[in-house]
XYZ file of C-alpha atoms in Angstrom:
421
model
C -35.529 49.612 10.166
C -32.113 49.150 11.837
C -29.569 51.110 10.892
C -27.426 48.695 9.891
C -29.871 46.935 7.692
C -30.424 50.226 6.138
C -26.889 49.907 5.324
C -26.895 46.535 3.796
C -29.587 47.342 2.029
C -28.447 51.060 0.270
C -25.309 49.090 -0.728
C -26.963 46.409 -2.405
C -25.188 44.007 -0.172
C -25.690 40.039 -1.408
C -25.385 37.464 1.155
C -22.514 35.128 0.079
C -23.072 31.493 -1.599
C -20.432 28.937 -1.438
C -19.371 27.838 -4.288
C -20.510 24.215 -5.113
C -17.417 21.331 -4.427
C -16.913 19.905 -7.759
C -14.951 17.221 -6.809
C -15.742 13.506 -6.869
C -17.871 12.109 -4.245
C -19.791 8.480 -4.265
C -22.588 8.510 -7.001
C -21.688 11.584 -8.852
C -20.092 11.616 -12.486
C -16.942 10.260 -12.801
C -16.521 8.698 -9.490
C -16.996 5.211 -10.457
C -15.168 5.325 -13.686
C -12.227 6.763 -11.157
C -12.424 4.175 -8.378
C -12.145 1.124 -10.899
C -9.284 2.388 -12.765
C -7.038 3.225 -9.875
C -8.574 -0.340 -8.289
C -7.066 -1.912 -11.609
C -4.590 0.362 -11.039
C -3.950 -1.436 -7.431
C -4.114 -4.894 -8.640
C -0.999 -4.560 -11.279
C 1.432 -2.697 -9.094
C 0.690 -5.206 -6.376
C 0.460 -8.229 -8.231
C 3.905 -7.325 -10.225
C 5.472 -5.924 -6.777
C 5.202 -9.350 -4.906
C 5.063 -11.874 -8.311
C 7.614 -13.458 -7.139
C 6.702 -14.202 -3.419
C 4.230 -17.561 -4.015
C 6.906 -18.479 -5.859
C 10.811 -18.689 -3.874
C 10.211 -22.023 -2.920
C 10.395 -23.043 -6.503
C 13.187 -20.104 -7.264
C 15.193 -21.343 -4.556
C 15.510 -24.811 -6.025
C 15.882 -23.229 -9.569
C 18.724 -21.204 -8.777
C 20.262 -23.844 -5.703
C 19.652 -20.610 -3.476
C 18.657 -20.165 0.527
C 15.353 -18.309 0.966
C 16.815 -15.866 2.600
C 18.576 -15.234 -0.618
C 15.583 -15.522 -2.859
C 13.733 -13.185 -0.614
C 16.039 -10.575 -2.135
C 13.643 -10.898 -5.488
C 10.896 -9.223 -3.265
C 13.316 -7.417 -1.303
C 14.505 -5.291 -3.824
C 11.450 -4.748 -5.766
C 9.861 -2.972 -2.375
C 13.622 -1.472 -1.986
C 13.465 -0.260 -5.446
C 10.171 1.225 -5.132
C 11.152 3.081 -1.979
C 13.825 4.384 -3.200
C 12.395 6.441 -6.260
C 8.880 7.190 -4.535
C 9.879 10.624 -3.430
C 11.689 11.592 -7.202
C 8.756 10.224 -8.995
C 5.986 12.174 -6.805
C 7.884 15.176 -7.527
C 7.821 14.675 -11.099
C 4.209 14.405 -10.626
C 3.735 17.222 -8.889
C 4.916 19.080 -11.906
C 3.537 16.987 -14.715
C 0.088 15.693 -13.699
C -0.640 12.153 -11.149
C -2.232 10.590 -14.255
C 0.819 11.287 -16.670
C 3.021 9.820 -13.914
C 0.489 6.735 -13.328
C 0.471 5.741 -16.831
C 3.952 6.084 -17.808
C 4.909 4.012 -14.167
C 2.912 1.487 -15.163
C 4.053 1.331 -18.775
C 7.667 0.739 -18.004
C 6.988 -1.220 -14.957
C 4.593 -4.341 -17.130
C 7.427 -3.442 -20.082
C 9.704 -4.947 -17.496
C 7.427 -7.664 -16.036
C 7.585 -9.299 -19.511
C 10.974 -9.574 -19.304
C 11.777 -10.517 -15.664
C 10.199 -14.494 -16.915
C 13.649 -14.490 -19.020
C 15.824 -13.685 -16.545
C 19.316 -16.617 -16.688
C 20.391 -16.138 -13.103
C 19.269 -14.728 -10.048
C 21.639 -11.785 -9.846
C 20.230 -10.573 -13.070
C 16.272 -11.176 -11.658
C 17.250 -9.389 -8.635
C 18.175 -6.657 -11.063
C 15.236 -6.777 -12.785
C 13.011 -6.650 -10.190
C 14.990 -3.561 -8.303
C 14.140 -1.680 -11.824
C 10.336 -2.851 -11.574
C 9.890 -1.426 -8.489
C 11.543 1.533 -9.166
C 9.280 2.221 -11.999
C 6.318 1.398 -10.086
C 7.133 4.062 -7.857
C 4.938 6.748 -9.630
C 1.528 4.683 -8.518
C 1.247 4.878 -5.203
C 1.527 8.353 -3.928
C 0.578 10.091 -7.109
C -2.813 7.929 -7.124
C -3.025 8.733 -2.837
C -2.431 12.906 -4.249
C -4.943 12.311 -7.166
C -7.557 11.155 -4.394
C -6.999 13.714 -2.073
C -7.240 16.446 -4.911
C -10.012 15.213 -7.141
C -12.330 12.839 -4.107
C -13.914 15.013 -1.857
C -12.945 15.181 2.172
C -15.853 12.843 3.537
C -15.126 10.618 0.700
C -11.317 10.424 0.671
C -10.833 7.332 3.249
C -13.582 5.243 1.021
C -11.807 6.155 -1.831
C -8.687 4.947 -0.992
C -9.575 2.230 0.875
C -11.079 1.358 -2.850
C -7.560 1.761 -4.327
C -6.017 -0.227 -1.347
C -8.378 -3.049 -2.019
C -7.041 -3.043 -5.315
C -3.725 -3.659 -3.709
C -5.210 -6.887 -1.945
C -6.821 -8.607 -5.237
C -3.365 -7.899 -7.345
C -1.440 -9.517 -4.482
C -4.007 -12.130 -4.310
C -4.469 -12.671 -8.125
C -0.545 -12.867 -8.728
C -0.044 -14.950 -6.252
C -2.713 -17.614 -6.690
C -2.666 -17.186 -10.154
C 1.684 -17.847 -10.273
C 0.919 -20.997 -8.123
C -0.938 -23.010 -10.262
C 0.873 -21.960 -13.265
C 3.797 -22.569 -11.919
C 2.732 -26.049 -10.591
C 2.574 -26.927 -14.153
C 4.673 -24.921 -15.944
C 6.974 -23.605 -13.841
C 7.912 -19.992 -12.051
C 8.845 -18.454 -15.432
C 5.792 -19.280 -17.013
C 3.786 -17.888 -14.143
C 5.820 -14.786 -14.113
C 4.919 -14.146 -17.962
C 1.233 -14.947 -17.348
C 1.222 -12.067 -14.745
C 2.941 -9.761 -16.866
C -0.074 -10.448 -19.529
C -2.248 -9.347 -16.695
C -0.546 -6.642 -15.550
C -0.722 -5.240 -19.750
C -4.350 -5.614 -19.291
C -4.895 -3.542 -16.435
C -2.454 -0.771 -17.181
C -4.326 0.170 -20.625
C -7.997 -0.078 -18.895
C -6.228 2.001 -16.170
C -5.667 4.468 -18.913
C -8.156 4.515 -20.603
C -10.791 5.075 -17.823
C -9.159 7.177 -15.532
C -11.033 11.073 -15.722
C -8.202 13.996 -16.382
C -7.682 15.766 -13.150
C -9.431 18.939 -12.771
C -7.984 20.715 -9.595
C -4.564 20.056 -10.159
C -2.552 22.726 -9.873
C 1.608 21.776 -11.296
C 4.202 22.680 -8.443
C 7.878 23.360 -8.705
C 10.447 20.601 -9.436
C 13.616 22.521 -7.704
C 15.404 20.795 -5.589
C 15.161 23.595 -2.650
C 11.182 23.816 -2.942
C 11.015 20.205 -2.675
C 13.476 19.867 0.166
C 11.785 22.480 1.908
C 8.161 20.364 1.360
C 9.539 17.482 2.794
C 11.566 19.189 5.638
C 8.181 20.240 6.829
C 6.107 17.048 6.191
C 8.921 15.122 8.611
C 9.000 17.974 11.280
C 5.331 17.177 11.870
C 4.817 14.627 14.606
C 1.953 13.559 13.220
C 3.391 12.546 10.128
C 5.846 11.202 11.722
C 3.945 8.626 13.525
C 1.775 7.636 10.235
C 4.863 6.946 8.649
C 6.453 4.571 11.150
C 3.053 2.964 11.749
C 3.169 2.171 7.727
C 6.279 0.999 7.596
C 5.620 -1.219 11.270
C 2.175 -2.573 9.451
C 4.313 -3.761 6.438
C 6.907 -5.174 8.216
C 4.681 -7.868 9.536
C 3.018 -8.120 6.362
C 5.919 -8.805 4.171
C 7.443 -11.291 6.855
C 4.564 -13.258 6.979
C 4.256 -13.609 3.395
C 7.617 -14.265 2.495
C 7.804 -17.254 4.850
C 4.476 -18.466 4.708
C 5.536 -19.996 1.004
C 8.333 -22.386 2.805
C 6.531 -22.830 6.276
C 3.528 -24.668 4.112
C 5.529 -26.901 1.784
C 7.766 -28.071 4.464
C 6.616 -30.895 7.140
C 4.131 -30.588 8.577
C 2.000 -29.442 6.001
C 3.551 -30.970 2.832
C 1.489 -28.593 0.949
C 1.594 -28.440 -3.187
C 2.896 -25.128 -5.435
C -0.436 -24.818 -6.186
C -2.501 -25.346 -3.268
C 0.184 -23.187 -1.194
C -0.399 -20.136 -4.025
C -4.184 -21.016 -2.840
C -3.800 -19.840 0.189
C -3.559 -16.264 -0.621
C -7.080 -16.169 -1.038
C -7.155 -14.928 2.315
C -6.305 -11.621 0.202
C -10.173 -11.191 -0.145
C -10.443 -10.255 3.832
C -8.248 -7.069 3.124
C -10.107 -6.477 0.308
C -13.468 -6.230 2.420
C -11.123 -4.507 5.725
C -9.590 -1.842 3.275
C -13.107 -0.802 1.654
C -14.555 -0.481 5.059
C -11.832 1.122 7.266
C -13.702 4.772 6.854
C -17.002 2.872 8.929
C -14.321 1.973 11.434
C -12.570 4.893 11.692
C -16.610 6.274 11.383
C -17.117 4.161 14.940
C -13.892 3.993 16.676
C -12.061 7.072 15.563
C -8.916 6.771 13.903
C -6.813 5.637 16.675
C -9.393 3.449 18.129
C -9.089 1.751 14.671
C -5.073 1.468 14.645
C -5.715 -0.304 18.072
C -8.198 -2.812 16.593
C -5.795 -3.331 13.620
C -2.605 -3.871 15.640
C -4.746 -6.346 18.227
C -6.019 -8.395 15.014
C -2.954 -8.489 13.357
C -0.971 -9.547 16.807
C -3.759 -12.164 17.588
C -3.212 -13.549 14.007
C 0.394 -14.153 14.566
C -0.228 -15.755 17.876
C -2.992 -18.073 15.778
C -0.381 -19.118 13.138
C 1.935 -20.749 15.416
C 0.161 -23.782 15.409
C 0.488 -26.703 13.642
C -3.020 -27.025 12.488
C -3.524 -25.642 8.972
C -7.082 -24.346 10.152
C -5.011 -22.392 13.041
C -2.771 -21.086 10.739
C -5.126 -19.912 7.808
C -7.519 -18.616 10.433
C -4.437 -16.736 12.158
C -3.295 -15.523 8.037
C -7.157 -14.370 7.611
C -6.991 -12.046 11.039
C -3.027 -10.782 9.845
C -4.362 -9.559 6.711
C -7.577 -8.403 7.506
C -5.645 -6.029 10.442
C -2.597 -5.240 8.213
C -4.775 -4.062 5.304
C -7.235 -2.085 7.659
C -4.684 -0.284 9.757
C -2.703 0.529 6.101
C -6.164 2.153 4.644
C -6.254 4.191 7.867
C -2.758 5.292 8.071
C -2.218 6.489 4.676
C -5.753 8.053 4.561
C -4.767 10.555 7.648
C -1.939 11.307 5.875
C -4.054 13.199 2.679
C -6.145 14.569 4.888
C -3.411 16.162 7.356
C -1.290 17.273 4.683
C -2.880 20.527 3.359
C 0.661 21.072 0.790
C 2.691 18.981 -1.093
C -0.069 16.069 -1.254
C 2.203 13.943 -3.416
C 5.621 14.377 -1.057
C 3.462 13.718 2.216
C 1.901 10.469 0.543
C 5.392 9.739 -1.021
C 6.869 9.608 2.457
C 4.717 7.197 3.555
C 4.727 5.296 0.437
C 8.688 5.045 1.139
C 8.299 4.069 4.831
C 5.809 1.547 4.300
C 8.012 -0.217 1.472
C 10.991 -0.039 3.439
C 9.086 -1.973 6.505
C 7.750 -4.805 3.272
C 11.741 -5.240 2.467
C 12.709 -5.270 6.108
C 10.017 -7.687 6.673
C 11.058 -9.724 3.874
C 14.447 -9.898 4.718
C 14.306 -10.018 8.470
C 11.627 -12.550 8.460
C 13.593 -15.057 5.694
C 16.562 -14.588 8.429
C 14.500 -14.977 10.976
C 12.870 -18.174 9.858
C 16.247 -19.612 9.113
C 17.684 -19.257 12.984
C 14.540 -20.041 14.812
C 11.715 -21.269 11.756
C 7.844 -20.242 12.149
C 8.364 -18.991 15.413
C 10.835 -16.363 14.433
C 9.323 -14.813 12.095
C 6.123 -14.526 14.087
C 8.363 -12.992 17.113
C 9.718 -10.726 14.653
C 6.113 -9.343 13.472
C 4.902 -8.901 16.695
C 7.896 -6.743 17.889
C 6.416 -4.834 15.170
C 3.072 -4.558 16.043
C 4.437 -3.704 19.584
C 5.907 -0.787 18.072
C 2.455 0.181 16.288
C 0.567 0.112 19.475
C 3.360 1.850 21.317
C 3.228 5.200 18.727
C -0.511 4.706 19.098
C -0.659 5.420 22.623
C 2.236 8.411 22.295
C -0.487 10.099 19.713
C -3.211 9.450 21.985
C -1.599 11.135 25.143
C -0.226 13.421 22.542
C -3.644 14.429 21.334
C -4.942 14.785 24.787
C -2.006 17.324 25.871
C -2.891 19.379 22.808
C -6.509 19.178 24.178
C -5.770 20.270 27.720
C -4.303 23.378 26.632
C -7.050 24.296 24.485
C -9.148 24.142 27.429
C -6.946 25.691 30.118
């Protein structure tokens, strides 16, 4: 017998066994309790967050206002919501994702009842700022509650779930306020959402499964400067985050406009029929579930590139003055948009191995900051130069996706290089 054997074997010596993963993963317990509450989860922060887009046209002539002016009512809900992202994902670091989910939610459809009562449009703007600041505990504490409780192979399914949740709430609010409002008006719609919004938050709560590998963090103010210092001196990060906010930018152009493109000439398109339209919702609901098979096929910046070339080639489509054209060009800009989002923001859990809530809240703040500079940008841009400005403006910003893309790829390959060498 070899000696060393010998010596295994006088010592007693056990070979080691892993210890199973207990987290989450597709058909175990839990997991699909978990994916439809933070999917419900999805649909009210998205369909409070843009409420009021299917609905400026009508706002505008309420109020006497420009639409670059009632853009500001989705302007500063995003702004609102970027602004208190980081805060509230450090208060969930130290109190728990789902204690931060539910109480986010609970203030933020407290509000959304009371943003249908609003007398002017200085105080709605208000209103809404406050809305999205509240709903700044959802998105990176539910993109940290993923990345702790899914496991790895799972995680970009998972949130791709959540995501599609994203794309039925801004679907649902806005085809939902568009009928209501054709018959009742925009304040009635408004309150009808809010009642939705109630529903989802308490089955949100009630289903969601406590967290079991959550560990609470430090809320001091050097710890958490220190955790975000670090996120931002990673390239990496870095590029996620500007490809987020470059992705939204287009998005929340696009859907600002689209309202006043379609009940203007030539389409002469009704409240309703116009809040219709954002049916097209349903492709990013199927593009977000299944960006982990693309990323699966292409790798993940093979699947940026195929999101930034949809998204530019829907633009391009929805220049033209055929309402086919331009539904089949807002089918291709959603379906990219919401792919390339599920992909970004799913590298980012998985590359951040500390301070899961501060990397996702990053990119939660980026991203929102491109949906208000795409809302305001685009209103401004459709007012100087109509359709066609707002469509130059979103592909300038799919330029820019495709342009980081590339650095990362080149980047990658350097790293690679000197592996080898």
């Amino acid at each position: 017998m070899p000696a060393s054997t010998e010596a295994s074997t006088a010592v007693g010596a056990v070979p080691a066994v892993p210890a199973p993963d207990s987290r989450m993963a597709p058909g175990g317990p839990g997991y699909r309790r978990m994916s439809f509450a933070l999917f419900l989860a999805g649909v009210a922060t998205f369909a409070l967050l843009y409420s009021t887009q299917a609905l400026l046209p009508l706002i505008s002539a309420d109020f006497g206002v420009a639409a670059s002016d009632a853009s500001w009512t989705v302007a500063a809900a995003t702004g609102g919501l970027a602004l208190f992202v980081l805060p509230m994902s450090a208060l969930s670091e130290r109190y728990g994702r789902r204690t931060v989910m539910t109480a986010s939610l609970g203030v933020a459809v407290t509000i959304g009842l009371l943003v249908p009562l609003a007398p002017s449009l200085p105080v709605l703007v208000a209103l809404r700022a406050l809305q999205g600041a509240a709903l700044a505990g959802l998105p990176a504490s539910a993109t940290a509650y993923l990345a702790e409780e899914v496991r790895p192979k799972a995680l970009v399914t998972a949130i791709g779930l959540f995501v599609a949740g994203n794309s039925v709430g801004g679907m649902s609010g806005r085809v939902i306020t568009g009928w209501v409002a054709q018959e009742w008006g925009w304040r009635v719609a408004l309150g009808v959402i809010g009642a939705v919004a109630v529903g989802c938050a308490v089955a949100f709560r009630l289903l969601l499964p406590a967290p079991r590998h959550f560990v609470a963090g430090s809320l001091k103010p050097r710890v958490l400067a220190r955790t975000v210092r670090d996120h931002l001196a990673n390239p990496l990060m870095r590029r996620l985050y500007a490809i987020g906010a470059l992705f939204m930018t287009v998005f929340g152009g696009v859907y600002t406009v689209i309202g006043y493109r379609l009940t203007e000439a030539p389409f002469d398109l009704p409240q309703g029929i116009v809040g219709s339209i954002f049916l097209v919702y349903l492709v990013g609901t199927v593009s977000a579930s299944t960006a982990g098979r693309l990323v699966g096929r292409l790798g993940r910046r093979g699947a940026l590139y195929a999101a930034g070339a949809t998204t530019a080639a829907g633009l391009v489509l929805s220049l033209a003055d055929s309402l086919v054209l331009v539904l089949l060009g807002l089918v291709l800009i959603t379906g990219g948009f919401f792919a390339g989002h599920a992909v970004a923001s799913s590298a980012v859990g998985k590359t951040a191995t500390q301070g899961r809530a501060q990397a996702s809240a990053l990119y939660q703040s980026a991203y929102y900051i491109g949906s208000s500079a795409g809302s305001t940008v685009g209103a401004l841009a459709f007012h100087a130069g109509g359709w066609a400005g707002t469509v130059g403006v979103g592909l300038l910003a799919v330029l820019g996706v495709v342009t980081i893309t590339v650095l990362g790829t080149r980047a990658a390959r350097a790293r690679q290089r000197l592996l080898t060498a």
